[in-house]
Amino acid sequence: MSPEIIRLIVNATIDTFYMVALALGFGTLIGLPLGIFLATGGKGELLAFPAAKTILGLIANATRSTPFIILVVAIIPFTRLIAGTSIGTTAAIVPLTIAAIPFIARLIEGAIREVDYGLVEAARAMGATPLQIVRKVLIPEALPGIVLGLTLAAVNLIGFSAIVGVVGGGGLGDLGIRYGYQRFMPEVMAVVVIVLIVLVQGVQSFGDRLSRRLNKRLRHSS
Amino acid sequence: MSTTSHLSDNLTFRSSDWLEPRSRTSTGKANVQEPTASPRRNVSASDGLVVFDHVHKAFAARGSAGEVTALQDISLSLRTGSIMGIIGRSGAGKSTLIRLVNGLDTPTSGRALFDGVDVGSLSGNALRQTQRQIGMIFQHFNLLSSRTAFENVALPLEIAGTDKTAIAARVNALLELVGLADKRDRYPSELSGGQKQRVGIARALATEPKLLLSDEATSALDPETTRSILDLLKTVNRELGLTILLITHEMSVVREIADEVVVLESGRVVEHGPVYDVFTQPQHAVTRSFFANDAGRQLPADIRARLQPGAIPGGKAIVRIVFRAASADDAVLSKLARELGVDVNIMSATVDTLAGKPFGWFIASVDGSKSADEIVAYLARYGVSAEVLGHVA
């Protein structure tokens, strides 16, 4: 394999990392509060605002049912508005983030709902405000689950990032298609797949380990 | 357990809050009265730290338009410094009842007053301020798994906005009080059930509450741990003057700790009185059913198998005789044998003290030369209550 190709692979790996990390970061920034609201906004729940919760749920479902490739193309005007351009690696972060938000929100909703309701009751009995309950009870108690959810989101985003090649997003997936498939270089395809596997493995085991460390329900020395 | 002696040294409770004069101690001294003549205490809604005033609670039934009535016309009053036990089977409404006190639930009609304030009418900040004066402990402890013992006890203080140094001093004193000073940095998963409940108690006491609500706090614990937790509750009641309202389905818990007992069944109060009276003279079938497992109150199995409701010529009456404080020392049984000329044979007996007063149960067979009713009437003259359980040949 030529040094040229190796450089391409290294750059593509950096691009993938860059896109996934930023999309995960922005997605969490917006998805976390939305997830908390999805978990607590229902009728009779902590932040009861059922109408807003229902609408939010519908939007989340609609976004998640749109195939990613269609989402990427459909929101090009929005991408241009945010990133100043609709092509390139940075621009690709916009659709990736948009796809990540509802996904992350649903995962965080699930993690928050796993928290024993007795803890919320105990905090209410202490005279805690809803915001205090979220900050001091729900998020810390759900943290191991949230970390696992974000790990899953990161792995999914690595997959999604392969698709943003269609808008010049770059990254490993794009490299694999352009060189491995279109230029008949199966060895490039093989290396791309191996790098992706290693990446996903690394992310997953890092997430698992972090989640386990945060989970004080398990008896272990840490 | 070395908890009691440290109390005054380590805790900086404001004495006005914690050391107010108490109308009755947990041993029930002020409550000594002629038991045979004592009517069950009337509930007055005028005073009391906690007052239920004609409380009614209904829930919308799941999956239908109807309603489920959880509580019906509950009127009770809990005096400052006392311990009241509410006992009932699951579904009797006892959890709902105590949740009205700290505003976790509101009555459909009627009022639940805490310290003279109608809790159901409060909301927002006013409700939260009231809630901080009421501690609560739970059957499953409800400790945050992500926080150490220290951090769990600190939580209500953080919520109340107490500053860090004050929190540290107070939490350390509380952990000392509950005997867990050496476990301050342990997570709940590293603690036993009894230790978790001690953390729960320390947490409940953190904001210097006037009232402690206990929701089946010992139901998940083994008998020995239960006893030590109840001892701790008695200690905080006695030393800190903390009023305690507890719910349980175990008569032994009530007996161990409470001054007064309320028996709840299908959302109604079916019996209410000083523990001694309810234990020695249960009036209601539901109350008696809670004693069903009490060995001393059971008939020996072979007798029970032969028992018949009607009198048998030449047979014997099986009588349960209850001695209460005034009569427990008298030789009533020998008088009965002598004066009525009947043979009395004691088949099982329990003599014990309850709330500092003696009481005893005897199950005796009495030969049939006198009718069972005559014997009951004779004993009643000495203030001894007796109940004919049946007859055997």
Short mmCIF file of N, CA and C in Angstrom, two decimals, chain B residues 37-94:
data_model
loop_
_atom_site.label_atom_id
_atom_site.label_comp_id
_atom_site.label_asym_id
_atom_site.label_seq_id
_atom_site.Cartn_x
_atom_site.Cartn_y
_atom_site.Cartn_z
N ALA B 37 -62.07 0.69 82.88
CA ALA B 37 -63.06 1.74 82.71
C ALA B 37 -62.68 2.70 81.58
N SER B 38 -61.57 2.40 80.89
CA SER B 38 -61.12 3.41 79.94
C SER B 38 -61.87 3.33 78.62
N PRO B 39 -62.55 4.38 78.29
CA PRO B 39 -63.12 4.41 76.94
C PRO B 39 -61.99 4.72 75.98
N ARG B 40 -62.11 4.27 74.75
CA ARG B 40 -61.08 4.60 73.79
C ARG B 40 -61.01 6.10 73.63
N ARG B 41 -59.76 6.60 73.60
CA ARG B 41 -59.58 8.06 73.62
C ARG B 41 -60.28 8.72 72.43
N ASN B 42 -60.96 9.80 72.72
CA ASN B 42 -61.63 10.51 71.64
C ASN B 42 -60.64 11.35 70.86
N VAL B 43 -60.88 11.45 69.59
CA VAL B 43 -60.01 12.26 68.76
C VAL B 43 -60.50 13.69 68.80
N SER B 44 -59.62 14.57 69.14
CA SER B 44 -60.02 15.96 69.03
C SER B 44 -59.15 16.60 67.98
N ALA B 45 -59.77 17.35 67.10
CA ALA B 45 -59.05 17.95 66.00
C ALA B 45 -58.41 19.27 66.40
N SER B 46 -58.52 19.61 67.67
CA SER B 46 -58.07 20.94 68.07
C SER B 46 -56.57 21.03 68.22
N ASP B 47 -55.96 20.01 68.84
CA ASP B 47 -54.52 20.10 69.02
C ASP B 47 -53.86 18.90 68.38
N GLY B 48 -52.54 18.87 68.41
CA GLY B 48 -51.84 17.76 67.81
C GLY B 48 -50.95 18.25 66.69
N LEU B 49 -49.77 17.62 66.58
CA LEU B 49 -48.84 18.02 65.53
C LEU B 49 -49.39 17.63 64.16
N VAL B 50 -50.04 16.45 64.15
CA VAL B 50 -50.68 16.01 62.92
C VAL B 50 -52.16 15.79 63.23
N VAL B 51 -53.01 16.36 62.43
CA VAL B 51 -54.44 16.16 62.62
C VAL B 51 -55.06 15.80 61.27
N PHE B 52 -55.78 14.69 61.26
CA PHE B 52 -56.60 14.36 60.10
C PHE B 52 -58.02 14.76 60.43
N ASP B 53 -58.61 15.58 59.62
CA ASP B 53 -59.93 16.11 59.91
C ASP B 53 -60.90 15.66 58.81
N HIS B 54 -61.63 14.62 59.09
CA HIS B 54 -62.61 14.07 58.14
C HIS B 54 -62.03 13.90 56.74
N VAL B 55 -60.90 13.21 56.69
CA VAL B 55 -60.19 13.05 55.43
C VAL B 55 -60.85 11.97 54.58
N HIS B 56 -61.01 12.29 53.33
CA HIS B 56 -61.57 11.38 52.36
C HIS B 56 -60.65 11.39 51.15
N LYS B 57 -60.34 10.22 50.62
CA LYS B 57 -59.48 10.20 49.45
C LYS B 57 -59.98 9.17 48.46
N ALA B 58 -60.18 9.59 47.23
CA ALA B 58 -60.60 8.67 46.18
C ALA B 58 -59.65 8.81 45.00
N PHE B 59 -59.37 7.69 44.37
CA PHE B 59 -58.54 7.70 43.17
C PHE B 59 -59.41 7.33 41.97
N ALA B 60 -59.07 7.87 40.81
CA ALA B 60 -59.74 7.43 39.59
C ALA B 60 -59.32 5.98 39.34
N ALA B 61 -60.32 5.14 39.10
CA ALA B 61 -60.01 3.73 38.89
C ALA B 61 -59.34 3.55 37.53
N ARG B 62 -58.35 2.69 37.49
CA ARG B 62 -57.62 2.43 36.27
C ARG B 62 -58.55 1.73 35.26
N GLY B 63 -58.59 2.27 34.06
CA GLY B 63 -59.31 1.59 33.00
C GLY B 63 -60.83 1.66 33.07
N SER B 64 -61.37 2.47 33.97
CA SER B 64 -62.82 2.64 33.97
C SER B 64 -63.14 4.03 34.46
N ALA B 65 -64.41 4.40 34.39
CA ALA B 65 -64.80 5.76 34.75
C ALA B 65 -64.97 5.91 36.26
N GLY B 66 -65.01 4.79 36.96
CA GLY B 66 -65.34 4.83 38.37
C GLY B 66 -64.22 5.35 39.26
N GLU B 67 -64.47 5.34 40.54
CA GLU B 67 -63.47 5.79 41.50
C GLU B 67 -63.23 4.69 42.52
N VAL B 68 -62.02 4.67 43.05
CA VAL B 68 -61.71 3.77 44.14
C VAL B 68 -61.53 4.62 45.39
N THR B 69 -62.29 4.29 46.41
CA THR B 69 -62.15 5.04 47.65
C THR B 69 -61.01 4.45 48.46
N ALA B 70 -60.03 5.29 48.77
CA ALA B 70 -58.87 4.81 49.52
C ALA B 70 -59.02 5.11 51.00
N LEU B 71 -59.59 6.26 51.32
CA LEU B 71 -59.76 6.65 52.72
C LEU B 71 -61.15 7.25 52.90
N GLN B 72 -61.77 6.88 54.01
CA GLN B 72 -63.11 7.39 54.27
C GLN B 72 -63.20 7.99 55.65
N ASP B 73 -63.49 9.26 55.69
CA ASP B 73 -63.81 9.95 56.92
C ASP B 73 -62.82 9.63 58.05
N ILE B 74 -61.57 9.89 57.80
CA ILE B 74 -60.53 9.65 58.80
C ILE B 74 -60.35 10.89 59.66
N SER B 75 -60.52 10.73 60.96
CA SER B 75 -60.23 11.82 61.89
C SER B 75 -59.32 11.28 62.98
N LEU B 76 -58.12 11.84 63.05
CA LEU B 76 -57.14 11.39 64.03
C LEU B 76 -56.31 12.59 64.47
N SER B 77 -55.72 12.46 65.63
CA SER B 77 -54.84 13.52 66.08
C SER B 77 -53.60 12.89 66.72
N LEU B 78 -52.45 13.39 66.36
CA LEU B 78 -51.18 12.86 66.87
C LEU B 78 -50.50 13.95 67.69
N ARG B 79 -50.34 13.66 68.98
CA ARG B 79 -49.75 14.67 69.86
C ARG B 79 -48.26 14.79 69.66
N THR B 80 -47.75 15.98 69.87
CA THR B 80 -46.31 16.23 69.78
C THR B 80 -45.56 15.31 70.73
N GLY B 81 -44.55 14.67 70.22
CA GLY B 81 -43.71 13.82 71.05
C GLY B 81 -44.17 12.38 71.17
N SER B 82 -45.31 12.06 70.61
CA SER B 82 -45.78 10.69 70.75
C SER B 82 -45.44 9.86 69.51
N ILE B 83 -45.65 8.57 69.64
CA ILE B 83 -45.45 7.67 68.50
C ILE B 83 -46.77 6.98 68.20
N MET B 84 -47.27 7.19 67.00
CA MET B 84 -48.51 6.54 66.62
C MET B 84 -48.22 5.50 65.56
N GLY B 85 -48.76 4.32 65.75
CA GLY B 85 -48.62 3.27 64.76
C GLY B 85 -49.94 3.08 64.03
N ILE B 86 -49.87 3.09 62.71
CA ILE B 86 -51.06 2.79 61.92
C ILE B 86 -50.85 1.43 61.31
N ILE B 87 -51.74 0.52 61.64
CA ILE B 87 -51.57 -0.84 61.15
C ILE B 87 -52.73 -1.21 60.26
N GLY B 88 -52.43 -1.96 59.24
CA GLY B 88 -53.48 -2.39 58.31
C GLY B 88 -52.88 -3.34 57.31
N ARG B 89 -53.76 -4.09 56.66
CA ARG B 89 -53.26 -4.99 55.62
C ARG B 89 -52.88 -4.15 54.41
N SER B 90 -52.21 -4.78 53.44
CA SER B 90 -51.88 -3.99 52.25
C SER B 90 -53.18 -3.64 51.54
N GLY B 91 -53.27 -2.41 51.08
CA GLY B 91 -54.48 -1.92 50.44
C GLY B 91 -55.46 -1.29 51.40
N ALA B 92 -55.11 -1.26 52.70
CA ALA B 92 -56.02 -0.67 53.68
C ALA B 92 -56.03 0.85 53.61
N GLY B 93 -55.03 1.41 52.96
CA GLY B 93 -54.99 2.87 52.80
C GLY B 93 -53.97 3.56 53.68
N LYS B 94 -53.13 2.77 54.34
CA LYS B 94 -52.22 3.41 55.29
C LYS B 94 -51.12 4.24 54.61
#
